[in-house]
Coordinates of N, CA and C and ligand atoms in Angstrom, one line a residue:
X1 N 9.1 -322.5 125.6 CA 8.8 -321.3 124.8 C 7.4 -320.9 125.2
X2 N 7.2 -319.6 125.4 CA 5.9 -319.0 125.6 C 5.1 -318.8 124.3
X3 N 4.0 -319.4 124.2 CA 3.2 -319.1 122.9 C 2.2 -318.0 123.2
X4 N 2.3 -317.0 122.4 CA 1.3 -315.9 122.6 C 0.0 -316.3 121.9
X5 N -1.1 -315.9 122.5 CA -2.4 -316.3 121.9 C -3.2 -315.1 121.6
X6 N -3.9 -315.1 120.5 CA -4.7 -314.0 120.0 C -6.1 -314.4 119.7
X7 N -7.1 -313.5 120.0 CA -8.4 -313.7 119.6 C -8.7 -312.6 118.5
X8 N -9.4 -312.9 117.5 CA -9.7 -311.9 116.5 C -11.2 -311.6 116.4
X9 N -11.6 -310.4 116.5 CA -13.1 -310.0 116.5 C -13.2 -309.0 115.3
X10 N -14.2 -309.3 114.4 CA -14.3 -308.4 113.3 C -15.8 -308.0 113.1
X11 N -16.0 -306.8 112.6 CA -17.3 -306.3 112.2 C -17.2 -306.2 110.6
X12 N -18.1 -306.9 109.9 CA -17.9 -306.9 108.4 C -19.2 -306.9 107.7
X13 N -19.4 -306.1 106.7 CA -20.6 -306.1 105.9 C -20.5 -307.0 104.7
X14 N -19.5 -306.7 103.9 CA -19.3 -307.4 102.6 C -18.2 -308.4 102.6
X15 N -17.5 -308.6 103.8 CA -16.6 -309.7 103.9 C -15.1 -309.4 104.0
X16 N -14.8 -308.1 103.6 CA -13.3 -307.8 103.5 C -12.7 -307.9 104.9
X17 N -13.4 -307.3 105.9 CA -12.8 -307.3 107.3 C -12.7 -308.7 107.9
X18 N -13.7 -309.5 107.5 CA -13.7 -310.9 107.9 C -12.5 -311.6 107.3
X19 N -12.3 -311.4 106.0 CA -11.2 -312.0 105.3 C -9.9 -311.6 105.9
X20 N -9.8 -310.3 106.1 CA -8.6 -309.8 106.7 C -8.3 -310.5 108.1
X21 N -9.3 -310.6 108.9 CA -9.2 -311.3 110.2 C -8.7 -312.7 110.0
X22 N -9.2 -313.4 109.0 CA -8.8 -314.8 108.7 C -7.3 -314.8 108.3
X23 N -6.9 -313.9 107.4 CA -5.5 -313.8 107.0 C -4.6 -313.5 108.1
X24 N -5.0 -312.6 109.0 CA -4.2 -312.3 110.2 C -4.0 -313.5 111.0
X25 N -5.1 -314.3 111.2 CA -5.0 -315.5 112.0 C -4.0 -316.5 111.4
X26 N -4.1 -316.7 110.1 CA -3.2 -317.6 109.4 C -1.8 -317.1 109.5
X27 N -1.5 -315.8 109.3 CA -0.2 -315.3 109.4 C 0.4 -315.5 110.8
X28 N -0.4 -315.2 111.8 CA 0.1 -315.3 113.2 C 0.4 -316.8 113.5
X29 N -0.4 -317.7 113.0 CA -0.2 -319.1 113.3 C 1.2 -319.5 112.6
X30 N 1.4 -319.0 111.5 CA 2.7 -319.3 110.8 C 3.9 -318.8 111.6
X31 N 3.6 -317.7 112.4 CA 4.7 -317.1 113.3 C 4.7 -317.8 114.6
X32 N 3.9 -318.9 114.8 CA 4.0 -319.7 116.0 C 3.0 -319.2 117.1
X33 N 2.1 -318.3 116.8 CA 1.1 -317.8 117.7 C -0.1 -318.8 117.8
X34 N -0.8 -318.9 118.9 CA -2.0 -319.6 119.0 C -3.2 -318.7 118.7
X35 N -4.2 -319.2 118.1 CA -5.5 -318.4 117.8 C -6.6 -319.0 118.7
X36 N -7.1 -318.2 119.6 CA -8.2 -318.8 120.4 C -9.6 -318.7 119.8
X37 N -9.7 -317.8 118.8 CA -11.0 -317.7 118.1 C -11.0 -316.6 117.0
X38 N -11.8 -316.7 116.0 CA -12.0 -315.7 115.0 C -13.5 -315.5 114.9
X39 N -14.1 -314.4 115.4 CA -15.5 -314.3 115.5 C -16.0 -312.9 115.2
X40 N -17.3 -312.8 114.9 CA -17.8 -311.4 114.7 C -17.9 -310.7 116.0
X41 N -17.7 -309.4 116.0 CA -17.9 -308.5 117.2 C -19.3 -308.7 117.8
X42 N -20.3 -308.9 116.9 CA -21.7 -309.1 117.4 C -22.0 -310.4 118.0
X43 N -21.1 -311.4 117.8 CA -21.2 -312.7 118.4 C -19.9 -313.2 119.0
X44 N -19.5 -312.4 120.0 CA -18.1 -312.6 120.6 C -18.1 -314.0 121.3
X45 N -17.0 -314.7 121.1 CA -16.8 -315.9 121.9 C -16.1 -315.5 123.2
X46 N -16.8 -315.6 124.3 CA -16.2 -315.2 125.5 C -15.0 -315.9 125.9
X47 N -15.0 -317.3 125.7 CA -13.8 -318.1 126.1 C -12.6 -317.6 125.2
X48 N -12.8 -317.3 123.9 CA -11.7 -316.9 123.1 C -11.1 -315.6 123.6
X49 N -11.9 -314.7 124.0 CA -11.4 -313.4 124.5 C -10.6 -313.7 125.8
X50 N -11.3 -314.5 126.7 CA -10.7 -314.8 128.0 C -9.3 -315.4 127.9
X51 N -9.2 -316.3 126.9 CA -7.9 -317.1 126.8 C -6.8 -316.4 126.0
X52 N -7.1 -315.2 125.5 CA -6.2 -314.5 124.6 C -5.3 -313.6 125.4
X53 N -4.0 -313.5 125.0 CA -3.1 -312.4 125.5 C -3.4 -311.1 124.8
X54 N -3.7 -311.2 123.5 CA -3.9 -310.1 122.6 C -5.2 -310.2 121.9
X55 N -6.1 -309.2 122.0 CA -7.3 -309.2 121.3 C -7.2 -308.2 120.1
X56 N -7.5 -308.8 118.9 CA -7.4 -308.0 117.7 C -8.8 -307.6 117.3
X57 N -9.1 -306.4 117.1 CA -10.4 -305.9 116.8 C -10.4 -305.1 115.4
X58 N -11.2 -305.6 114.5 CA -11.2 -305.0 113.2 C -12.6 -304.6 112.7
X59 N -12.7 -303.4 112.0 CA -13.9 -303.0 111.4 C -13.6 -302.3 110.1
X60 N -14.7 -301.8 109.5 CA -14.5 -301.1 108.2 C -14.8 -299.6 108.3
X61 N -14.3 -298.9 107.3 CA -14.4 -297.4 107.3 C -15.8 -297.1 106.7
X62 N -16.6 -296.3 107.4 CA -17.9 -295.9 106.9 C -17.8 -294.4 106.9
X63 N -18.3 -293.8 105.8 CA -18.3 -292.3 105.7 C -18.7 -291.9 104.3
X64 N -18.4 -290.7 104.0 CA -18.7 -290.1 102.7 C -17.4 -290.1 101.8
X65 N -16.5 -291.0 102.1 CA -15.2 -291.2 101.4 C -14.2 -290.1 101.5
X66 N -14.7 -288.8 101.5 CA -13.7 -287.8 101.8 C -13.9 -287.1 103.1
X67 N -15.1 -287.2 103.6 CA -15.4 -286.6 105.0 C -16.2 -287.7 105.8
X68 N -16.2 -287.5 107.1 CA -17.1 -288.2 107.9 C -16.7 -289.7 108.1
X69 N -15.5 -290.0 107.9 CA -15.1 -291.4 108.0 C -15.0 -291.8 109.5
X70 N -15.5 -293.0 109.8 CA -15.6 -293.5 111.2 C -15.6 -295.0 111.2
X71 N -15.2 -295.6 112.3 CA -15.3 -297.1 112.3 C -16.8 -297.5 112.4
X72 N -17.2 -298.4 111.6 CA -18.6 -298.9 111.6 C -18.8 -299.8 112.8
X73 N -19.9 -299.7 113.5 CA -20.2 -300.7 114.5 C -19.6 -300.3 115.9
X74 N -19.4 -299.0 116.1 CA -18.8 -298.7 117.4 C -19.7 -299.1 118.6
X75 N -21.0 -299.0 118.4 CA -21.9 -299.4 119.5 C -21.6 -300.8 119.9
X76 N -21.5 -301.7 118.9 CA -21.2 -303.1 119.2 C -19.9 -303.3 119.9
X77 N -18.9 -302.5 119.4 CA -17.5 -302.6 120.0 C -17.6 -302.1 121.4
X78 N -18.3 -301.0 121.7 CA -18.4 -300.5 123.0 C -19.1 -301.5 124.0
X79 N -19.9 -302.4 123.4 CA -20.6 -303.4 124.2 C -19.8 -304.7 124.5
X80 N -18.6 -304.8 124.0 CA -17.8 -306.0 124.2 C -17.4 -306.1 125.7
X81 N -17.1 -307.3 126.2 CA -16.8 -307.4 127.6 C -15.5 -306.7 127.9
X82 N -15.4 -306.3 129.2 CA -14.2 -305.6 129.6 C -12.9 -306.4 129.4
X83 N -11.8 -305.8 129.0 CA -10.6 -306.5 128.6 C -9.4 -306.0 129.4
X84 N -9.6 -305.7 130.7 CA -8.5 -305.2 131.5 C -7.4 -306.3 131.6
X85 N -6.2 -305.8 131.5 CA -5.1 -306.7 131.6 C -4.7 -307.4 130.3
X86 N -5.4 -307.1 129.2 CA -5.1 -307.6 127.9 C -4.5 -306.6 127.0
X87 N -3.7 -307.1 126.1 CA -3.2 -306.2 125.0 C -4.2 -306.2 123.9
X88 N -4.3 -305.2 123.1 CA -5.2 -305.2 121.9 C -4.5 -304.5 120.7
X89 N -4.9 -304.9 119.5 CA -4.4 -304.3 118.3 C -5.7 -304.1 117.4
X90 N -5.6 -303.1 116.6 CA -6.8 -302.8 115.8 C -6.5 -302.7 114.4
X91 N -7.5 -302.9 113.5 CA -7.3 -302.7 112.1 C -8.7 -302.2 111.5
X92 N -8.6 -301.5 110.4 CA -9.8 -301.2 109.7 C -9.5 -301.5 108.2
X93 N -10.5 -301.9 107.4 CA -10.4 -302.0 106.0 C -11.1 -300.8 105.4
X94 N -10.6 -300.4 104.2 CA -11.1 -299.1 103.6 C -10.9 -299.2 102.1
X95 N -11.6 -298.3 101.4 CA -11.5 -298.3 99.9 C -10.7 -297.1 99.5
X96 N -10.8 -296.0 100.1 CA -10.2 -294.7 99.6 C -9.3 -294.0 100.6
X97 N -9.9 -293.8 101.8 CA -9.1 -293.0 102.8 C -9.7 -293.2 104.2
X98 N -8.9 -293.8 105.1 CA -9.5 -294.1 106.4 C -9.6 -292.9 107.3
X99 N -8.9 -291.8 107.0 CA -8.9 -290.6 107.9 C -8.6 -291.0 109.3
X100 N -9.4 -290.6 110.3 CA -9.1 -290.8 111.7 C -9.8 -292.0 112.3
X101 N -10.2 -292.9 111.4 CA -11.0 -294.1 111.8 C -10.2 -294.9 112.9
X102 N -8.9 -295.2 112.7 CA -8.2 -296.0 113.7 C -8.1 -295.3 115.0
X103 N -7.9 -294.0 115.0 CA -7.9 -293.3 116.3 C -9.2 -293.5 117.1
X104 N -10.3 -293.4 116.4 CA -11.6 -293.5 117.0 C -11.8 -295.0 117.5
X105 N -11.3 -295.9 116.7 CA -11.5 -297.3 117.1 C -10.6 -297.6 118.3
X106 N -9.4 -297.1 118.3 CA -8.4 -297.3 119.4 C -9.0 -296.7 120.7
X107 N -9.7 -295.6 120.6 CA -10.3 -295.0 121.8 C -11.3 -295.9 122.4
X108 N -12.2 -296.5 121.5 CA -13.2 -297.4 122.0 C -12.6 -298.6 122.7
X109 N -11.6 -299.1 122.0 CA -11.0 -300.4 122.6 C -10.3 -300.1 123.9
X110 N -9.6 -298.9 124.0 CA -9.0 -298.5 125.2 C -10.0 -298.4 126.4
X111 N -11.2 -297.9 126.0 CA -12.3 -297.8 127.0 C -12.7 -299.1 127.6
X112 N -12.5 -300.2 126.8 CA -12.8 -301.5 127.3 C -11.8 -302.0 128.4
X113 N -10.7 -301.2 128.5 CA -9.7 -301.5 129.5 C -8.4 -302.2 128.9
X114 N -8.4 -302.5 127.6 CA -7.2 -303.1 127.0 C -6.2 -302.1 126.7
X115 N -4.9 -302.5 126.7 CA -3.8 -301.6 126.3 C -3.6 -301.8 124.8
X116 N -3.9 -300.8 124.0 CA -3.8 -300.8 122.6 C -2.3 -300.6 122.2
X117 N -1.8 -301.6 121.5 CA -0.3 -301.5 121.1 C -0.2 -301.0 119.7
X118 N -1.2 -300.9 119.0 CA -1.1 -300.3 117.6 C -2.3 -300.7 116.7
X119 N -2.3 -300.1 115.6 CA -3.3 -300.5 114.6 C -2.9 -300.1 113.2
X120 N -3.5 -300.8 112.2 CA -3.1 -300.6 110.8 C -4.4 -300.5 110.0
X121 N -4.4 -299.5 109.0 CA -5.5 -299.4 108.1 C -5.1 -300.3 106.9
X122 N -6.0 -301.2 106.5 CA -5.7 -302.1 105.4 C -6.5 -301.8 104.2
X123 N -5.9 -301.6 103.0 CA -6.7 -301.3 101.8 C -7.4 -302.6 101.4
X124 N -8.6 -302.4 101.0 CA -9.4 -303.6 100.7 C -8.9 -304.4 99.5
X125 N -8.2 -303.8 98.6 CA -7.7 -304.5 97.4 C -6.2 -305.0 97.6
X126 N -5.7 -304.8 98.8 CA -4.3 -305.2 99.1 C -4.3 -306.0 100.4
X127 N -5.3 -306.8 100.7 CA -5.4 -307.5 102.0 C -4.2 -308.4 102.3
X128 N -3.8 -309.2 101.3 CA -2.6 -310.1 101.6 C -1.4 -309.4 102.1
X129 N -1.0 -308.4 101.4 CA 0.2 -307.6 101.7 C 0.0 -306.8 103.0
X130 N -1.2 -306.2 103.1 CA -1.4 -305.4 104.3 C -1.6 -306.2 105.6
X131 N -2.2 -307.4 105.5 CA -2.3 -308.2 106.7 C -0.9 -308.7 107.1
X132 N -0.1 -309.0 106.2 CA 1.3 -309.4 106.5 C 2.0 -308.3 107.3
X133 N 1.8 -307.1 106.8 CA 2.4 -305.9 107.5 C 1.9 -305.8 108.9
X134 N 0.6 -306.0 109.0 CA -0.1 -305.9 110.3 C 0.6 -306.9 111.3
X135 N 0.7 -308.1 110.8 CA 1.3 -309.1 111.7 C 2.7 -308.8 112.1
X136 N 3.5 -308.4 111.1 CA 4.9 -308.0 111.3 C 5.0 -306.9 112.4
X137 N 4.2 -305.9 112.3 CA 4.2 -304.8 113.2 C 3.7 -305.2 114.6
X138 N 2.7 -306.1 114.6 CA 2.1 -306.6 115.9 C 3.2 -307.3 116.6
X139 N 3.9 -308.3 115.9 CA 4.9 -309.1 116.6 C 6.1 -308.2 117.1
X140 N 6.4 -307.1 116.3 CA 7.5 -306.2 116.8 C 7.1 -305.4 118.0
X141 N 5.8 -305.2 118.2 CA 5.3 -304.3 119.3 C 4.8 -305.0 120.5
X142 N 4.7 -306.3 120.5 CA 4.2 -307.0 121.6 C 5.3 -307.5 122.5
X143 N 5.4 -307.1 123.7 CA 6.5 -307.6 124.6 C 6.2 -309.1 124.8
X144 N 7.3 -309.9 124.6 CA 7.1 -311.4 124.8 C 7.1 -311.6 126.3
X145 N 6.1 -312.3 126.8 CA 6.1 -312.6 128.3 C 7.1 -313.7 128.7
X146 N 7.7 -313.5 129.8 CA 8.6 -314.4 130.3 C 7.9 -315.7 130.7
Ligands
FMN201 C1 -21.9 -297.2 103.1 C2 -20.4 -297.3 102.9 C3 -19.6 -296.3 103.2 C4 -18.2 -296.3 103.0 N1 -17.5 -295.2 103.3 C5 -16.1 -295.3 103.1 C6 -15.3 -294.1 103.3 O1 -15.8 -293.1 103.7 N2 -14.0 -294.2 103.1 C7 -13.4 -295.4 102.6 O2 -12.2 -295.4 102.5 N3 -14.1 -296.5 102.4 C8 -15.5 -296.5 102.6 N4 -16.3 -297.6 102.3 C9 -15.6 -298.8 101.9 C10 -15.5 -299.9 103.0 O3 -14.8 -299.3 104.1 C11 -14.6 -301.0 102.4 O4 -15.2 -301.6 101.3 C12 -14.5 -302.1 103.5 O5 -13.5 -303.0 103.1 C13 -15.8 -302.9 103.7 O6 -15.5 -303.9 104.7 P1 -16.4 -305.2 104.8 O7 -16.3 -305.9 103.4 O8 -15.8 -306.0 105.9 O9 -17.8 -304.8 105.0 C14 -17.6 -297.5 102.5 C15 -18.5 -298.6 102.2 C16 -19.8 -298.5 102.4 C17 -20.7 -299.8 102.1

């Protein structure tokens, strides 16, 4: 059996996005995936990224709640190592309305060379249910390698 391996990189100020990353890791492990690392975007573990088939990148929505929403930490995400040949999935945590945050995050991650297979916005007060949904969708969208 081929075991898919994921690395999870998060940008987090008050901990929600980090918690979401840890929940995603636990859920993926329950589904039989390997986790090569869970680390902050600003302290990326190079080996974890290198060894992963899928790199999961999460951040939080910053804005004025009804306008100006954007992924926080795009500069740090843009500075991640190139990820050519890897799949990627994205998530953002939010309080009210993520607007186009995921689109902007996906663009940045695509620019690193990864193929983005999808992303989910996770409400900060529903992280257990929304991270389960993220993992279910990820598994449904990742082609299993022969
Ligand atoms: C300065 C600031 C601006 C925010 N702007 C928005 C926003 O525009 N829309 C929204 O839905 N949530 C907004 N939030 C809520 C955060 O996105 C949410 O609490 C998120 O889960 C924080 O992630 P963290 O705990 O990993 O830092 C904002 C939070 C802060 C601190």
